[in-house]
Amino acid sequence: MSKKAYNKGSVTRRALRLYHSYNPKYFPLFFLQTLFRNAAPYFNLWMSAEVVTALYEGRAARELYLLAAVTVAGNFLLNIGGAVLKRVVDTQVEVLQYNEAAAFNHKVLSLDYDQLENADIRRHRRKIIENSWINDYGMKTLRGGVETLIHQVINILFSLALFGEVAMLIGKTPSRWMEILIFAAIVASMAFDVYFRARSARMSAGAHQEMGDVMLEENRTFFPLFRMDSRIYSQSGLKARMREGGIKKHFRVFSRAANIFIRGHIPVLFFSQLSELSTYMIVCLYCVMGVFPVGSVIKYVGYLERVKGSIGSLLSLKRYMKVNEPFLQTYLDYFDINNRMYQGSLAVEKRSDKKFDIEFRNVSFKYAGQKEYALKNINLKVKVGERLAVVGMNGSGKTTFIKLLCRLYDPAEGEICMNDFNVRKYDYRQYLSLFSVVFQDYTLLSLPLGNNVASAAEWDTAKAERLLKEVGFGERYAQMPGGLETPLYKKFDRDGVNISGGEAQKIALARALYKDAPFIILDEPTAALDPIAEAEIYSRFDEIVGDKTAIYISHRLSSCRFCDKIAVFDKGEIVQLGTHEELLSDVGGKYYELWNAQAQYYTEKQPQGGETAAAQSFA
């Protein structure tokens, strides 16, 4: 357990405060509902005892009818009240679970990007989810524990309030030794019951932890094997071997957990039955002695059983909560992850001329856990309104350059400046607002088209429609049955429209333009398009961008010819910088090598010297 958790109180108390904050109405309303729900069985025990006693004593029919009427009316009122409260509580528990999920996912959005990509943090998050889904440990057990506490405390209060009559009757009996013996048996059986329940809980917790780890590993290993390529490459044999090994391990762990459960619950069941037998013995003894009426056997056995069970549950509850603490600590540790990136405080100036010049000054960067630099000694100026193309082979550092530019990462060495100020000094959120980016792994949501274009709950219809047409989506948009209200995909709406990869990329481009940010960055977003369509998109996009600063990353060099300058990356360094014509004139340079390597696939004829016929055809 971390020192931080100790300083703020016990793990359980701190987790409870956090959980209660998700919906402060839930536990008070649950208490009220439980009050109504628990009143019904005590009321029925009391009335049943009165009816049986009346029948045994041969009372008048009128009195029996009155007792029956009171029983029915009382149950009706209690059930009506309980049903109304249950409806309210069911609504509030949905709110509670929704807010918890929202807080859990908001934490993801609030993390520094490098932490979001950290494998240990992703595994930590996945472990919390697995613990909740598979074992119900963590916040689910905490809520169940609080509900149990409320339920059992109300039970005990009801029992004690109604058990005063028993105490007065027992005080009138002359004999004590039999009572003491039976009470001792009840206490002993309860003590053993609690002990073995706690022992079983401790044993089961370790088994459940192991089960969760096994399931986490299974999900990580097996899910990729059920994709399409596993069929194409005939991986059934590989899957069968892996599945066989997984099943053996799964069976071994789950069998051990089942054995632990059985061994732990046999003594629990034995002492629970012994305690129940002792309860019946003491009540029947007093009935035979004439202390209680016949009908009171029902009432007092019920009271004793409920109060005994409540006390046993409360004693066991502390142990269960202790067992749950490591799972709660895992949950809290996730929320304790602090952002290390400096957020800045300098306001970003709002400029109508969009004059935001950015400069990389001797910037180097390496990913966490990596020995090699992803970028090394980058020096580059990006001026307002400029068109910059970033090209290079896979792994040359192009996307890392964009991530640093957008300040998803901070440089390990050097600095990035905007208008001569280090970008770290600017307010982080305001700085991010300067960029519209379409990354390689962009995402469209299963929401209406308008929400996807605007990235907001509401949208400007005229603006969204204009941009969709400008990026080449107009023909497909005309086929959308609901226009901007048309839901994309069929995850949540059977009337949703499935779109192709190329169409999705055009929507992503429209989204980038809709933000109307000073910087537009396209990180190979047109990979699903053919070279001609890509060139058309880029040329049209260049017109749409207007006076904004645009940065393009593409493997297809012909798409970048219109740019003011091209930065050629190789092994994390900028090896060339210039216009298309300048770079192509350097026959020994990397750009010339890349250009001709691509051009040969588009034409068979390649004359020597200058810009080849192949390159001309490719362009």
XYZ file of C-alpha atoms in Angstrom:
619
model
C 0.000 0.000 0.000
C 1.391 3.399 -0.911
C 2.286 6.023 1.668
C -0.018 8.391 -0.149
C -2.979 6.134 0.627
C -1.999 5.955 4.307
C -1.733 9.733 4.572
C -5.264 10.162 3.269
C -6.798 7.476 5.460
C -7.442 3.819 4.890
C -7.699 2.551 1.354
C -11.349 1.571 1.827
C -12.374 4.945 3.292
C -10.600 6.863 0.560
C -12.134 4.690 -2.153
C -15.560 5.096 -0.547
C -15.240 8.894 -0.559
C -14.319 8.790 -4.229
C -17.145 6.381 -5.073
C -19.702 8.373 -3.081
C -18.713 11.513 -5.000
C -19.889 9.878 -8.234
C -23.488 10.084 -6.955
C -24.062 11.404 -3.389
C -27.777 10.528 -3.595
C -27.322 6.794 -3.993
C -26.420 5.498 -0.509
C -28.994 7.629 1.409
C -31.738 6.469 -0.947
C -30.516 2.877 -0.689
C -30.734 3.182 3.126
C -34.346 4.346 2.858
C -35.224 1.552 0.431
C -33.584 -1.061 2.690
C -35.555 0.280 5.640
C -38.808 -0.452 3.801
C -37.560 -3.757 2.422
C -36.405 -5.065 5.810
C -39.525 -3.907 7.628
C -41.670 -6.366 5.624
C -40.177 -9.661 6.936
C -40.210 -8.440 10.560
C -43.787 -7.287 10.168
C -44.762 -10.652 8.664
C -42.955 -12.597 11.415
C -44.813 -10.614 14.050
C -48.211 -10.965 12.370
C -47.688 -14.670 11.594
C -46.913 -15.299 15.251
C -50.047 -13.432 16.309
C -52.239 -15.364 13.836
C -50.830 -18.776 14.909
C -51.264 -17.891 18.592
C -54.836 -16.714 17.943
C -55.663 -19.949 16.157
C -54.048 -22.058 18.898
C -55.969 -20.200 21.603
C -59.254 -20.404 19.629
C -59.954 -16.675 19.509
C -63.016 -15.218 17.807
C -63.228 -15.188 14.026
C -63.581 -11.408 14.033
C -60.162 -11.048 15.649
C -58.651 -13.461 13.109
C -60.145 -11.468 10.238
C -58.767 -8.265 11.726
C -55.272 -9.784 12.016
C -55.466 -11.004 8.411
C -56.627 -7.573 7.209
C -53.826 -5.794 9.082
C -51.299 -8.242 7.571
C -52.543 -7.678 4.019
C -52.805 -3.872 4.398
C -49.384 -3.619 6.018
C -47.752 -5.695 3.265
C -49.497 -3.639 0.603
C -48.206 -0.337 1.995
C -44.700 -1.677 2.586
C -44.531 -3.179 -0.911
C -45.811 0.003 -2.559
C -43.257 2.106 -0.686
C -40.509 -0.414 -1.450
C -41.409 -0.537 -5.154
C -41.352 3.250 -5.506
C -38.001 3.473 -3.732
C -36.598 0.581 -5.774
C -37.407 2.442 -8.965
C -35.644 5.539 -7.646
C -32.644 3.548 -6.396
C -32.334 1.625 -9.687
C -32.159 4.962 -11.499
C -29.565 6.301 -9.096
C -27.365 3.213 -9.393
C -27.353 3.709 -13.169
C -26.250 7.305 -12.616
C -23.577 6.082 -10.192
C -22.198 3.512 -12.635
C -22.310 5.974 -15.528
C -20.426 8.630 -13.542
C -17.847 6.084 -12.397
C -17.253 4.949 -15.983
C -17.077 8.586 -17.097
C -14.499 9.399 -14.399
C -12.479 6.306 -15.297
C -12.426 7.212 -18.994
C -11.875 10.919 -18.306
C -8.680 9.919 -16.535
C -7.498 8.433 -19.824
C -8.170 11.703 -21.634
C -6.405 13.711 -18.939
C -3.179 11.683 -18.971
C -0.091 12.923 -20.731
C 0.086 11.293 -24.130
C 3.343 9.506 -23.348
C 1.697 7.958 -20.286
C -1.312 6.978 -22.377
C 1.027 5.010 -24.629
C 2.940 3.533 -21.675
C 2.519 -0.263 -21.698
C 2.582 -0.520 -17.883
C -0.196 2.061 -17.485
C -2.299 0.407 -20.173
C -1.824 -2.947 -18.436
C -2.751 -1.330 -15.107
C -5.978 0.020 -16.592
C -6.784 -3.326 -18.168
C -6.196 -5.081 -14.848
C -8.788 -2.863 -13.138
C -11.321 -3.713 -15.848
C -10.559 -7.440 -15.612
C -10.856 -7.411 -11.809
C -14.257 -5.788 -12.119
C -15.599 -7.974 -14.924
C -14.226 -11.355 -13.873
C -14.032 -11.249 -10.085
C -16.292 -8.316 -9.167
C -13.481 -7.062 -6.927
C -12.683 -3.385 -6.580
C -15.438 -0.782 -6.598
C -18.173 -3.374 -7.140
C -17.184 -5.195 -3.953
C -16.920 -1.864 -2.122
C -20.454 -0.924 -3.107
C -21.684 -4.401 -2.193
C -19.949 -4.078 1.173
C -21.601 -0.744 1.970
C -24.967 -2.140 0.893
C -24.403 -5.173 3.124
C -23.448 -2.918 6.038
C -26.618 -0.850 5.634
C -28.755 -3.963 5.245
C -27.351 -5.769 8.294
C -27.321 -2.733 10.610
C -31.009 -2.143 9.850
C -31.667 -5.842 10.484
C -29.968 -5.683 13.874
C -31.803 -2.493 14.862
C -35.163 -4.047 13.950
C -34.311 -7.265 15.794
C -33.146 -5.496 18.944
C -36.199 -3.222 18.956
C -38.568 -6.177 18.690
C -36.508 -8.519 20.862
C -37.150 -6.594 24.067
C -40.143 -8.818 24.724
C -37.907 -11.914 24.598
C -35.504 -10.457 27.160
C -38.344 -9.699 29.594
C -39.793 -13.202 29.248
C -36.409 -14.909 29.635
C -35.770 -12.898 32.817
C -38.782 -14.555 34.492
C -37.465 -18.137 34.147
C -35.816 -19.746 37.206
C -33.421 -22.101 35.350
C -30.234 -20.824 33.702
C -27.819 -23.664 32.989
C -29.611 -24.986 29.892
C -29.985 -21.471 28.554
C -26.311 -20.719 29.138
C -25.314 -23.935 27.393
C -27.438 -23.259 24.331
C -26.413 -19.586 24.163
C -22.790 -20.692 24.387
C -23.403 -23.077 21.498
C -24.902 -20.224 19.456
C -21.979 -17.878 20.202
C -19.404 -20.607 19.511
C -21.022 -21.633 16.254
C -21.248 -17.979 15.176
C -17.581 -17.409 16.047
C -16.482 -20.449 14.044
C -18.811 -19.430 11.221
C -17.222 -15.964 11.040
C -13.696 -17.378 11.306
C -14.140 -19.836 8.473
C -15.947 -17.291 6.308
C -13.000 -14.895 6.703
C -10.540 -17.731 6.043
C -12.465 -18.709 2.921
C -12.488 -15.079 1.754
C -8.704 -14.768 2.150
C -8.102 -18.012 0.292
C -10.557 -17.101 -2.467
C -9.068 -13.621 -2.970
C -5.681 -15.045 -3.911
C -7.337 -17.530 -6.233
C -9.434 -14.800 -7.842
C -6.330 -12.657 -8.332
C -4.663 -15.552 -10.130
C -7.817 -16.164 -12.197
C -7.861 -12.505 -13.220
C -4.209 -12.621 -14.289
C -4.851 -15.755 -16.352
C -7.887 -14.205 -18.059
C -5.933 -11.019 -18.771
C -3.179 -13.050 -20.432
C -5.713 -15.128 -22.382
C -7.438 -12.020 -23.741
C -4.128 -10.485 -24.735
C -2.977 -13.677 -26.482
C -6.082 -15.100 -28.106
C -8.009 -12.075 -29.408
C -5.487 -11.332 -32.219
C -5.837 -14.951 -33.428
C -9.485 -14.456 -34.354
C -8.874 -11.814 -36.991
C -9.208 -12.348 -40.711
C -5.536 -12.971 -41.384
C -5.619 -16.074 -39.166
C -7.882 -17.668 -41.808
C -5.870 -16.445 -44.762
C -2.649 -17.884 -43.354
C -4.234 -21.130 -42.110
C -3.353 -20.547 -38.485
C -5.825 -23.110 -37.159
C -2.996 -25.401 -36.068
C -1.233 -22.592 -34.226
C -4.499 -21.556 -32.596
C -5.233 -25.143 -31.561
C -1.834 -25.541 -29.879
C -2.106 -22.216 -28.112
C -5.685 -22.956 -27.107
C -4.699 -26.362 -25.742
C -1.942 -24.824 -23.617
C -4.268 -22.042 -22.506
C -7.020 -24.503 -21.574
C -4.628 -26.554 -19.462
C -3.461 -23.496 -17.570
C -7.033 -22.188 -17.338
C -8.266 -25.548 -15.995
C -5.417 -25.776 -13.481
C -6.019 -22.302 -12.054
C -9.818 -22.526 -12.000
C -9.729 -26.048 -10.505
C -7.485 -24.767 -7.730
C -9.933 -21.926 -7.117
C -12.872 -24.368 -7.021
C -11.054 -26.621 -4.543
C -10.270 -23.653 -2.334
C -13.913 -22.598 -2.462
C -15.143 -26.083 -1.498
C -12.588 -26.522 1.308
C -13.396 -23.093 2.659
C -17.192 -23.462 2.547
C -17.613 -26.942 4.060
C -16.801 -25.742 7.633
C -18.811 -22.559 6.958
C -21.859 -24.641 6.052
C -21.367 -26.957 9.034
C -21.148 -24.224 11.652
C -23.941 -22.258 10.017
C -26.242 -25.263 10.371
C -25.062 -25.853 13.944
C -25.871 -22.234 14.793
C -29.345 -22.591 13.271
C -29.957 -25.809 15.233
C -28.924 -24.088 18.473
C -31.347 -21.248 17.759
C -34.269 -23.630 17.291
C -33.304 -25.525 20.465
C -33.361 -22.474 22.726
C -36.647 -21.118 21.354
C -38.356 -24.511 21.500
C -37.052 -25.003 25.055
C -38.732 -21.809 26.217
C -41.898 -22.760 24.379
C -41.994 -26.156 26.143
C -41.353 -24.411 29.459
C -44.432 -22.274 28.768
C -42.502 -19.009 28.595
C -43.552 -18.320 25.001
C -46.904 -18.856 23.245
C -46.833 -21.413 20.429
C -46.955 -18.746 17.739
C -43.897 -17.013 19.168
C -41.723 -19.907 17.996
C -42.073 -18.493 14.452
C -41.390 -14.943 15.580
C -38.430 -15.489 17.872
C -36.683 -18.076 15.713
C -36.972 -15.594 12.848
C -35.605 -12.769 14.978
C -32.726 -14.844 16.311
C -31.803 -16.133 12.869
C -31.843 -12.686 11.318
C -29.887 -10.967 14.086
C -27.400 -13.865 14.234
C -26.956 -13.759 10.474
C -26.559 -9.983 10.536
C -23.905 -10.069 13.243
C -22.067 -12.842 11.412
C -22.217 -10.899 8.152
C -20.898 -7.742 9.817
C -17.999 -9.622 11.378
C -17.210 -11.233 8.047
C -17.620 -7.959 6.175
C -14.507 -6.404 7.661
C -12.464 -9.353 6.474
C -13.942 -9.165 2.991
C -13.203 -5.459 2.826
C -9.629 -6.143 3.905
C -9.314 -8.738 1.155
C -10.677 -6.183 -1.323
C -8.154 -3.501 -0.351
C -5.414 -4.557 -2.825
C -7.954 -4.269 -5.648
C -9.062 -0.851 -4.396
C -5.433 0.197 -4.138
C -4.927 -0.768 -7.779
C -7.939 1.391 -8.670
C -6.734 4.368 -6.605
C -3.174 4.071 -7.905
C -4.541 4.601 -11.391
C -6.215 7.861 -10.339
C -3.014 8.856 -8.510
C -1.005 8.886 -11.737
C 0.198 12.457 -12.054
C 0.911 14.256 -15.286
C 4.568 15.152 -15.590
C 4.263 17.475 -18.572
C 4.425 21.146 -17.622
C 1.066 22.732 -18.484
C 2.271 26.313 -18.947
C 0.460 29.533 -18.069
C 1.200 31.965 -20.887
C -1.971 32.744 -22.878
C -1.828 32.077 -26.596
C -2.406 35.369 -28.388
C -5.500 35.455 -30.587
C -4.293 36.717 -33.936
C -6.484 37.388 -36.941
C -3.394 37.090 -39.189
C -2.654 33.593 -37.789
C 0.967 34.608 -37.380
C 2.349 31.713 -35.403
C 5.911 30.870 -36.464
C 7.297 27.670 -34.968
C 10.945 26.686 -34.778
C 12.671 23.460 -33.733
C 16.020 24.238 -32.143
C 18.385 21.288 -31.798
C 15.498 19.006 -30.811
C 16.173 15.367 -29.937
C 13.753 12.800 -28.580
C 13.688 9.150 -27.573
C 10.715 7.076 -26.441
C 10.587 5.717 -22.890
C 12.542 2.489 -22.574
C 14.256 2.972 -25.942
C 18.021 3.395 -26.347
C 17.934 4.864 -29.840
C 16.778 8.405 -30.571
C 13.595 8.671 -32.628
C 14.615 12.221 -33.558
C 18.075 13.710 -33.336
C 19.221 17.329 -33.586
C 16.227 18.631 -35.549
C 16.448 22.263 -36.659
C 13.516 23.534 -38.694
C 11.429 26.713 -39.048
C 7.751 26.601 -40.014
C 6.516 30.044 -41.042
C 2.935 31.261 -41.073
C 1.006 30.338 -44.227
C 3.746 27.992 -45.371
C 3.210 24.572 -46.965
C 5.651 22.029 -45.554
C 5.902 18.421 -46.724
C 7.567 15.854 -44.476
C 8.760 12.742 -46.294
C 10.880 9.724 -45.512
C 10.809 5.982 -45.128
C 8.916 4.167 -42.373
C 10.522 4.726 -38.980
C 12.369 7.844 -40.084
C 10.692 9.987 -37.397
C 7.973 11.793 -39.372
C 5.067 11.065 -37.018
C 7.245 11.665 -33.957
C 8.051 15.095 -35.396
C 4.323 15.871 -35.622
C 3.698 14.631 -32.060
C 6.396 16.963 -30.775
C 5.052 19.843 -32.843
C 1.584 19.332 -31.300
C 3.221 18.919 -27.892
C 1.912 15.422 -27.304
C 5.502 14.866 -26.183
C 8.168 17.240 -24.919
C 11.696 17.104 -26.378
C 14.370 15.226 -24.465
C 16.876 17.817 -25.650
C 16.590 21.224 -27.288
C 13.455 23.339 -27.470
C 10.486 24.119 -29.667
C 9.561 27.794 -29.861
C 6.506 29.654 -31.116
C 6.993 33.337 -31.835
C 10.338 33.036 -29.965
C 8.757 31.628 -26.774
C 9.308 28.024 -25.681
C 6.000 26.247 -26.292
C 6.212 24.780 -22.775
C 5.407 28.254 -21.438
C 2.064 28.426 -23.252
C -1.128 27.179 -21.665
C -1.264 23.549 -22.773
C -4.946 23.484 -23.811
C -4.705 26.778 -25.659
C -1.627 25.580 -27.511
C -3.394 22.364 -28.586
C -6.280 24.434 -29.934
C -3.935 25.828 -32.614
C -3.758 22.476 -34.426
C -6.132 20.481 -36.579
C -4.584 17.080 -37.229
C -5.582 14.027 -39.210
C -3.350 11.225 -37.939
C -2.790 7.872 -39.612
C -4.936 6.165 -36.978
C -7.775 8.710 -36.891
C -11.134 7.576 -35.495
C -14.712 8.241 -36.505
C -17.410 7.612 -33.901
C -20.644 5.674 -34.278
C -22.570 8.933 -34.145
C -24.366 11.101 -36.727
C -22.208 12.483 -39.532
C -22.621 16.031 -38.222
C -21.156 15.100 -34.825
C -18.152 13.523 -36.537
C -17.464 16.574 -38.675
C -17.910 19.120 -35.866
C -16.509 16.944 -33.030
C -19.252 18.492 -30.920
C -22.847 17.914 -29.857
C -24.080 20.583 -32.286
C -22.894 21.704 -35.672
C -23.163 24.455 -38.260
C -25.080 22.726 -41.054
C -24.021 25.063 -43.884
C -20.358 24.954 -42.874
C -20.272 21.167 -42.465
C -21.993 20.535 -45.812
C -19.677 22.967 -47.613
C -16.535 21.327 -46.231
C -17.753 17.809 -47.022
C -18.261 18.854 -50.642
C -14.883 20.605 -50.797
C -12.998 17.468 -49.704
C -14.769 15.369 -52.327
C -17.476 13.782 -50.184
C -20.354 15.602 -51.894
C -21.528 12.722 -54.114
C -21.623 10.283 -51.198
C -23.264 12.877 -48.969
C -26.111 13.265 -51.461
C -26.891 9.558 -50.836
C -27.074 9.962 -47.059
C -30.754 9.450 -46.104
C -30.663 11.809 -43.148
C -27.999 14.249 -44.285
C -25.830 15.277 -41.330
C -28.207 13.397 -39.008
C -27.289 10.084 -40.657
C -25.562 7.829 -38.100
C -22.270 6.277 -39.162
C -21.876 2.504 -38.757
C -24.371 0.135 -37.175
C -22.987 -0.331 -33.656
C -25.748 1.655 -31.975
C -28.232 2.215 -34.770
C -29.449 -0.415 -37.224
C -30.142 2.399 -39.697
C -26.500 3.469 -39.555
C -24.512 3.781 -42.789
C -21.263 1.903 -43.339
C -18.616 3.900 -45.191
C -15.435 2.895 -46.950
C -11.927 3.726 -45.789
C -11.534 6.435 -48.431
C -14.864 8.019 -47.477
C -13.890 7.947 -43.805
C -10.658 9.762 -44.636
C -12.573 12.506 -46.417
C -14.804 12.974 -43.359
C -11.674 13.180 -41.204
C -10.300 15.860 -43.532
C -13.560 17.813 -43.262
C -13.330 17.553 -39.489
C -9.823 19.024 -39.527
C -11.036 21.960 -41.628
C -14.149 22.492 -39.514
C -12.015 23.286 -36.451
C -10.575 26.265 -38.352
C -7.264 26.127 -36.512
C -4.177 28.098 -37.707
C -2.229 24.852 -38.334
C -3.514 21.992 -40.499
C -1.528 18.746 -40.306
C -2.154 15.672 -42.427
C -0.194 12.630 -41.254
C -0.698 10.226 -44.184
C -4.494 10.368 -43.880
C -5.042 9.427 -47.539
C -3.377 6.005 -47.434
C -6.616 4.309 -48.506
C -6.788 6.401 -51.684
C -5.034 5.721 -54.959
C -2.184 8.106 -55.966
C -4.342 10.090 -58.410
C -7.147 10.556 -55.886
C -4.588 11.497 -53.232
C -3.010 14.126 -55.497
C -6.458 15.561 -56.220
C -7.312 15.677 -52.517
C -4.041 17.429 -51.662
C -4.325 19.982 -54.452
C -7.941 20.732 -53.523
C -7.013 20.768 -49.848
C -4.238 23.280 -50.527
C -6.803 25.658 -52.013
C -9.177 25.181 -49.076
C -6.494 25.773 -46.444
C -5.989 29.339 -47.652
C -3.726 31.389 -45.392
C -3.353 28.656 -42.757
C -0.048 26.890 -42.189
C -0.215 23.341 -43.585
C 2.065 20.378 -42.964
C 1.726 17.207 -45.026
C 3.222 13.791 -44.418
C 2.993 11.342 -47.266
C 4.863 8.367 -48.643
C 3.833 9.373 -52.167
C 6.161 12.183 -53.084
C 4.139 13.383 -56.065
C 1.459 14.618 -53.680
C 3.916 17.050 -52.079
C 5.165 18.868 -55.199
C 3.022 21.936 -54.531
C 4.588 22.541 -51.074
C 6.862 25.515 -50.405
C 9.520 23.233 -48.966
C 10.060 19.562 -48.280
C 11.870 18.155 -45.242
C 13.400 14.737 -45.906
C 13.746 12.576 -42.786
C 16.074 9.591 -42.527
C 16.880 7.669 -39.344
C 15.500 10.429 -37.134
C 17.364 13.297 -38.809
C 16.529 15.892 -41.428
C 18.942 15.018 -44.218
C 17.568 17.418 -46.867
C 15.431 20.548 -46.950
C 14.262 22.458 -50.009
C 11.739 22.672 -52.827
C 10.812 19.737 -55.024
C 13.003 20.966 -57.891
C 15.974 21.698 -55.624
C 15.867 18.294 -53.982
C 15.377 16.423 -57.245
C 18.411 18.149 -58.760
C 20.601 16.513 -56.097
C 21.000 13.087 -57.733
C 22.957 11.799 -54.749
C 20.352 12.833 -52.215
C 17.734 10.779 -50.366
C 14.832 12.558 -52.038
C 16.071 11.652 -55.517
C 16.456 8.044 -54.389
C 12.918 7.917 -52.992
C 11.415 9.684 -56.018
C 12.927 7.263 -58.533
C 12.187 4.235 -56.367
C 8.492 5.131 -56.521
C 8.448 6.273 -60.136
C 9.686 2.917 -61.507
C 6.381 1.298 -60.522
C 4.390 3.667 -62.737
C 6.354 3.427 -66.006
C 8.760 1.040 -67.652
C 10.899 3.685 -69.384
C 13.516 5.513 -67.254
C 15.915 7.778 -69.190
C 18.930 9.122 -67.354
C 19.464 12.583 -66.001
C 17.373 15.253 -64.360
C 13.722 14.520 -63.722
C 13.120 11.196 -65.476
C 10.242 10.436 -67.780
C 9.122 7.993 -65.170
C 9.033 10.733 -62.584
C 7.177 13.012 -64.963
C 4.632 10.306 -65.587
C 4.405 9.606 -61.869
C 3.846 13.256 -61.144
